[in-house]
Coordinates of C-alpha atoms in Angstrom, one line a residue:
M1 CA 0.3 -0.2 -0.3
L2 CA 2.7 2.3 0.9
L3 CA 4.1 1.9 -2.5
I4 CA 1.2 2.5 -4.4
N5 CA 0.6 5.5 -2.6
A6 CA 4.1 6.5 -3.1
F7 CA 3.5 6.4 -6.8
F8 CA 0.2 8.2 -6.6
V9 CA 2.2 11.0 -4.8
T10 CA 4.2 11.7 -7.6
I11 CA 1.6 11.6 -10.0
Q12 CA 0.1 14.4 -7.8
Y13 CA 3.1 16.2 -7.0
I14 CA 3.7 16.5 -10.8
S15 CA 0.2 17.5 -11.4
G16 CA 0.4 20.3 -9.1
Y17 CA -0.5 19.3 -6.1
S18 CA 1.6 20.4 -3.2
L19 CA 1.4 20.5 0.6
D20 CA -1.2 18.1 2.3
S21 CA -3.0 17.8 -0.7
A22 CA -0.5 15.8 -2.2
I23 CA -0.8 12.4 -0.6
G24 CA -1.7 9.7 -2.5
L25 CA -4.7 7.4 -2.2
F26 CA -5.5 10.2 1.0
S27 CA -6.3 13.0 -1.0
S28 CA -9.3 14.8 -1.8
G29 CA -8.1 17.1 -4.4
N30 CA -5.4 19.9 -5.1
K31 CA -5.3 22.1 -2.5
I32 CA -7.6 20.3 -0.1
A33 CA -5.6 19.5 3.1
G34 CA -6.8 17.1 5.7
G35 CA -5.1 13.4 5.1
S36 CA -1.9 13.8 6.0
A37 CA -3.1 12.2 8.9
G38 CA -4.0 9.1 8.0
M39 CA -1.2 8.8 5.6
N40 CA 1.4 9.5 8.7
V41 CA 0.0 6.8 11.0
L42 CA 0.5 4.3 8.1
M43 CA 4.2 6.0 7.1
C44 CA 4.7 5.3 11.5
I45 CA 3.4 1.8 11.6
V46 CA 5.3 0.7 8.1
T47 CA 8.3 2.2 9.4
V48 CA 8.2 0.5 12.7
Y49 CA 7.3 -2.5 11.3
A50 CA 10.4 -2.5 8.9
I51 CA 12.6 -2.2 11.1
L52 CA 11.5 -4.4 14.0
S53 CA 11.6 -7.1 11.1
Y54 CA 14.9 -6.6 9.9
L55 CA 16.3 -6.3 13.7
N56 CA 14.1 -9.6 14.6
K57 CA 15.2 -11.6 11.4
D58 CA 12.1 -11.5 9.6
K59 CA 12.8 -9.5 6.7
L60 CA 16.1 -8.4 5.0
L61 CA 18.2 -5.3 4.9
Y62 CA 16.9 -4.2 1.6
F63 CA 13.5 -4.1 2.8
M64 CA 13.5 -2.1 5.9
I65 CA 15.8 0.8 3.4
I66 CA 13.4 0.7 0.8
S67 CA 10.4 1.2 3.1
L68 CA 12.3 3.7 5.1
V69 CA 13.0 5.6 1.7
L70 CA 9.3 5.4 0.6
C71 CA 8.4 6.8 3.7
I72 CA 10.8 9.6 3.8
Y73 CA 10.0 10.2 0.1
I74 CA 6.5 10.8 0.6
S75 CA 6.8 12.8 3.5
A76 CA 9.3 15.2 1.5
L77 CA 6.7 15.6 -1.1
A78 CA 3.5 15.3 1.0
E79 CA 4.9 17.9 3.8
I80 CA 4.6 16.1 6.3
K81 CA 7.1 17.8 8.6
V82 CA 6.0 15.6 11.6
Y83 CA 7.5 12.4 10.6
Y84 CA 11.0 13.5 10.9
F85 CA 10.6 13.6 14.5
E86 CA 8.6 10.8 14.7
L87 CA 11.2 8.8 12.7
V88 CA 13.6 9.7 16.1
M89 CA 11.0 8.9 18.3
I90 CA 10.9 5.5 17.0
V91 CA 14.6 5.1 16.9
V92 CA 14.8 5.9 20.2
L93 CA 11.6 3.3 21.5
V94 CA 12.8 0.6 19.3
A95 CA 16.4 0.7 20.9
I96 CA 14.8 0.7 24.4
V97 CA 12.6 -2.5 23.2
T98 CA 15.2 -4.3 21.5
K99 CA 18.6 -5.9 22.7
M100 CA 21.7 -3.9 21.4
S101 CA 23.7 -5.6 18.5
L102 CA 25.3 -5.2 15.6
K103 CA 22.0 -4.9 13.6
K104 CA 20.7 -2.1 15.7
I105 CA 23.8 0.0 15.1
I106 CA 23.5 -0.6 11.6
V107 CA 19.9 0.6 11.6
I108 CA 20.7 3.6 13.7
F109 CA 23.5 4.3 10.8
I110 CA 21.3 4.3 8.1
I111 CA 18.0 5.8 9.9
G112 CA 20.8 8.8 10.1
I113 CA 21.7 8.3 6.5
V114 CA 17.9 8.9 5.6
L115 CA 17.0 11.7 7.9
L116 CA 19.5 13.6 6.2
Y117 CA 18.3 12.7 2.7
G118 CA 14.8 13.3 3.7
I119 CA 15.8 16.8 5.2
N120 CA 17.5 18.0 2.4
L121 CA 15.0 16.4 -0.2
Y122 CA 12.4 18.2 1.8
N123 CA 14.3 21.7 1.6
Q124 CA 14.9 20.8 -2.0
Y125 CA 10.8 20.9 -3.1
Y126 CA 9.7 23.2 -0.4
G127 CA 12.4 25.8 0.3
S128 CA 14.3 25.6 4.0
G129 CA 12.4 28.4 5.1
Y130 CA 8.8 27.6 3.4
Y131 CA 5.5 27.7 5.3
Y132 CA 7.0 27.3 8.5
T133 CA 8.1 30.3 10.3
S134 CA 6.9 33.4 10.3
R135 CA 10.2 34.8 10.4
G136 CA 11.2 32.3 7.3
V137 CA 13.8 30.7 9.6
S138 CA 14.3 26.9 8.5
F139 CA 11.8 24.6 9.9
F140 CA 14.7 22.5 11.0
S141 CA 16.0 24.5 13.9
L142 CA 14.6 25.3 17.6
E143 CA 13.2 28.1 17.1
A144 CA 11.2 27.0 14.2
I145 CA 9.8 23.8 16.0
S146 CA 9.3 26.2 19.1
E147 CA 7.1 28.1 17.0
Y148 CA 5.8 24.9 15.2
I149 CA 4.5 23.0 18.4
G150 CA 3.0 26.2 20.1
L151 CA 5.9 26.7 23.2
D152 CA 6.6 30.5 22.2
G153 CA 2.7 31.2 22.1
S154 CA 2.2 31.7 18.5
S155 CA -0.9 30.9 17.1
Y156 CA -1.7 27.5 14.9
G157 CA -2.1 28.4 11.4
R158 CA -3.2 32.3 10.5
F159 CA -6.4 32.6 11.9
N160 CA -6.6 30.5 14.6
S161 CA -5.7 31.9 18.5
L162 CA -5.0 28.6 19.9
N163 CA -1.9 26.4 19.3
R164 CA -1.3 22.9 20.6
V165 CA 0.2 24.3 24.0
T166 CA -2.6 26.1 25.0
A167 CA -5.5 24.8 23.5
V168 CA -6.2 22.3 26.8
P169 CA -5.5 25.3 29.6
Y170 CA -8.2 27.4 27.1
V171 CA -10.5 24.6 26.9
W172 CA -10.3 23.7 30.5
D173 CA -10.7 27.5 32.0
N174 CA -12.9 28.6 29.3
F175 CA -15.3 26.1 27.8
L176 CA -15.4 23.7 31.1
I177 CA -16.5 26.6 33.5
T178 CA -18.6 24.2 36.4
L179 CA -17.2 21.1 38.2
P180 CA -19.7 18.6 36.3
N181 CA -18.1 20.4 33.4
K182 CA -14.4 19.8 33.7
L183 CA -15.4 16.4 34.7
F184 CA -17.6 14.8 32.4
G185 CA -17.3 17.7 29.8
L186 CA -20.3 19.6 27.4
G187 CA -21.6 16.2 25.9
V188 CA -20.3 13.3 23.8
G189 CA -19.7 15.2 20.1
Y190 CA -20.8 18.6 21.5
G191 CA -17.9 20.4 20.1
D192 CA -17.6 18.2 16.7
S193 CA -18.3 19.0 13.5
V194 CA -21.8 17.1 12.2
S195 CA -22.8 17.1 8.5
S196 CA -26.1 18.3 9.2
S197 CA -26.9 21.8 11.1
L198 CA -30.2 19.5 12.8
F199 CA -27.8 17.6 14.9
S200 CA -25.2 20.6 15.6
S201 CA -25.4 22.4 19.3
G202 CA -23.5 24.9 17.1
F203 CA -20.8 25.0 19.6
L204 CA -18.4 24.6 17.2
S205 CA -19.6 27.4 14.9
N206 CA -19.2 29.8 17.2
N207 CA -15.8 28.9 18.5
S208 CA -14.0 27.4 15.8
G209 CA -11.7 30.3 14.8
L210 CA -9.8 29.8 18.2
G211 CA -9.1 25.9 16.5
Y212 CA -9.6 23.7 19.6
Q213 CA -10.7 21.1 17.5
F214 CA -7.6 20.0 15.5
W215 CA -6.2 18.2 18.7
T216 CA -8.2 15.1 19.7
V217 CA -7.1 16.3 23.2
S218 CA -8.4 19.3 23.6
L219 CA -11.5 18.3 21.6
E220 CA -12.2 15.4 23.6
L221 CA -11.5 17.1 26.8
T222 CA -14.4 19.7 25.8
N223 CA -16.9 16.9 24.8
I224 CA -16.4 14.4 27.6
G225 CA -14.2 16.2 30.4
L226 CA -11.5 15.1 32.5
I227 CA -12.7 11.4 33.2
G228 CA -13.8 10.7 29.5
L229 CA -10.4 11.4 28.3
L230 CA -8.4 9.6 31.0
L231 CA -10.6 6.8 29.7
C232 CA -9.1 7.5 26.5
F233 CA -5.6 7.3 27.8
S234 CA -6.3 3.9 29.9
L235 CA -7.4 2.0 26.3
F236 CA -3.6 2.9 25.4
I237 CA -2.3 1.6 28.5
A238 CA -4.8 -1.1 28.7
V239 CA -3.2 -2.2 25.1
Y240 CA 0.3 -1.8 26.2
V241 CA 0.1 -4.2 29.3
E242 CA -1.5 -6.6 26.6
N243 CA 1.2 -6.6 24.4
I244 CA 3.4 -7.5 27.7
R245 CA 1.4 -10.1 28.4
A246 CA 1.3 -11.5 24.4
K247 CA 5.2 -10.8 24.5
K248 CA 5.2 -13.6 27.4
M249 CA 3.4 -15.9 26.1
M250 CA 4.3 -16.3 22.4
V251 CA 7.2 -17.9 21.0
R252 CA 6.7 -16.5 17.9
S253 CA 5.1 -13.1 16.4
N254 CA 7.5 -11.0 18.1
T255 CA 7.6 -8.2 15.8
L256 CA 3.9 -8.0 15.4
I257 CA 3.9 -7.2 19.4
Q258 CA 6.8 -4.7 19.6
T259 CA 5.3 -2.9 16.5
S260 CA 1.8 -2.8 18.3
Q261 CA 3.7 -1.8 21.6
I262 CA 6.0 1.0 20.0
C263 CA 3.2 2.2 17.8
T264 CA 0.9 2.7 20.8
L265 CA 3.0 4.9 22.6
I266 CA 3.4 6.9 19.2
F267 CA -0.1 7.1 19.1
I268 CA -0.4 8.6 22.6
I269 CA 1.6 11.3 21.2
L270 CA -0.5 12.0 18.0
M271 CA -3.4 12.5 20.7
F272 CA -1.5 15.9 21.1
Y273 CA -0.9 16.5 17.8
N274 CA -3.6 15.9 15.5
Q275 CA -7.0 14.2 15.1
S276 CA -5.7 10.9 14.0
F277 CA -7.7 9.2 16.7
I278 CA -11.1 10.2 15.8
L279 CA -10.3 10.1 11.7
D280 CA -11.6 8.0 9.2
I281 CA -8.7 7.7 7.3
A282 CA -6.3 7.5 10.1
A283 CA -8.3 5.9 13.3
P284 CA -8.6 2.4 11.6
F285 CA -5.2 1.8 11.0
M286 CA -4.5 3.2 14.6
F287 CA -7.0 0.5 16.3
F288 CA -5.6 -2.5 13.4
V289 CA -2.4 -2.5 15.0
M290 CA -3.3 -2.0 18.6
S291 CA -5.8 -5.1 18.0
I292 CA -2.6 -7.5 17.5
P293 CA -2.0 -8.6 20.9
Y294 CA -5.5 -9.6 21.4
I295 CA -5.8 -11.0 18.2
L296 CA -2.3 -13.3 19.1
I297 CA -3.7 -14.4 22.5
N298 CA -7.1 -15.2 21.8
E299 CA -5.5 -17.4 18.7
K300 CA -3.2 -18.9 21.1
K301 CA -5.9 -19.7 23.5
R302 CA -7.9 -21.2 20.4
F303 CA -5.0 -23.3 19.3
R304 CA -4.3 -24.6 23.0
R305 CA -8.2 -25.7 23.3
N306 CA -7.9 -27.7 20.4

């Protein structure tokens, strides 16, 4: 699937698509943003699986290299900047969950080369200071990263007053005024967008300019409050624990279990980064990977019964 997407991303870029619209099968058309979340989740899963497959001797080195090059190529053309940081996080997490070996050193070396290639490719297509900072500073600098995350107090995009750092505190102080609101939110779906105004609370239309709806954490805090949000995070914890349990039970399938384990941690971070957890183009990939330990454990139990 990644190879097919790489092909379509290339065709789209040549055809004049750029930024979030050149995202292969996830694209809704030229200059129509919003599909990069699905592509980003897919690339994270493929990257983790490819690296672990090589380390666990399930796949040869060329499989990992091709997978990494395709991901970095797509991220450059589709302007998925966050993937570069996710790649670094993935390397760190893989280093933690796997044993030290010569292969691990080779992996780190190759990823370093691929990352430098990706940054050069990105700058070649979009320019080192394109789009990211108000001062035209290269995106791959501490100043630009600070602005991108929102640590400098800047807004997300051009018209929204909130960012990834300020959204949750603003929702907590201004939307969830009473104690019941803080604990249980304003209501399931209350702050979401809906296809028909008949089912809309009107809350989003009145507050969409703030941009709180762009991040799962701030959106769901509005909808279901602190208790609901903690239950959401408990799902990730449960999956991680189930992966540990599956790892103890299984002789094989170690690559799949470790892939689910690392991806689950990445998905927690994405809760603060975008809406992947609730988007139909991204969430199915996430839930599929998170279901791996349950599938393997159930299969093991059924095999024992037979």
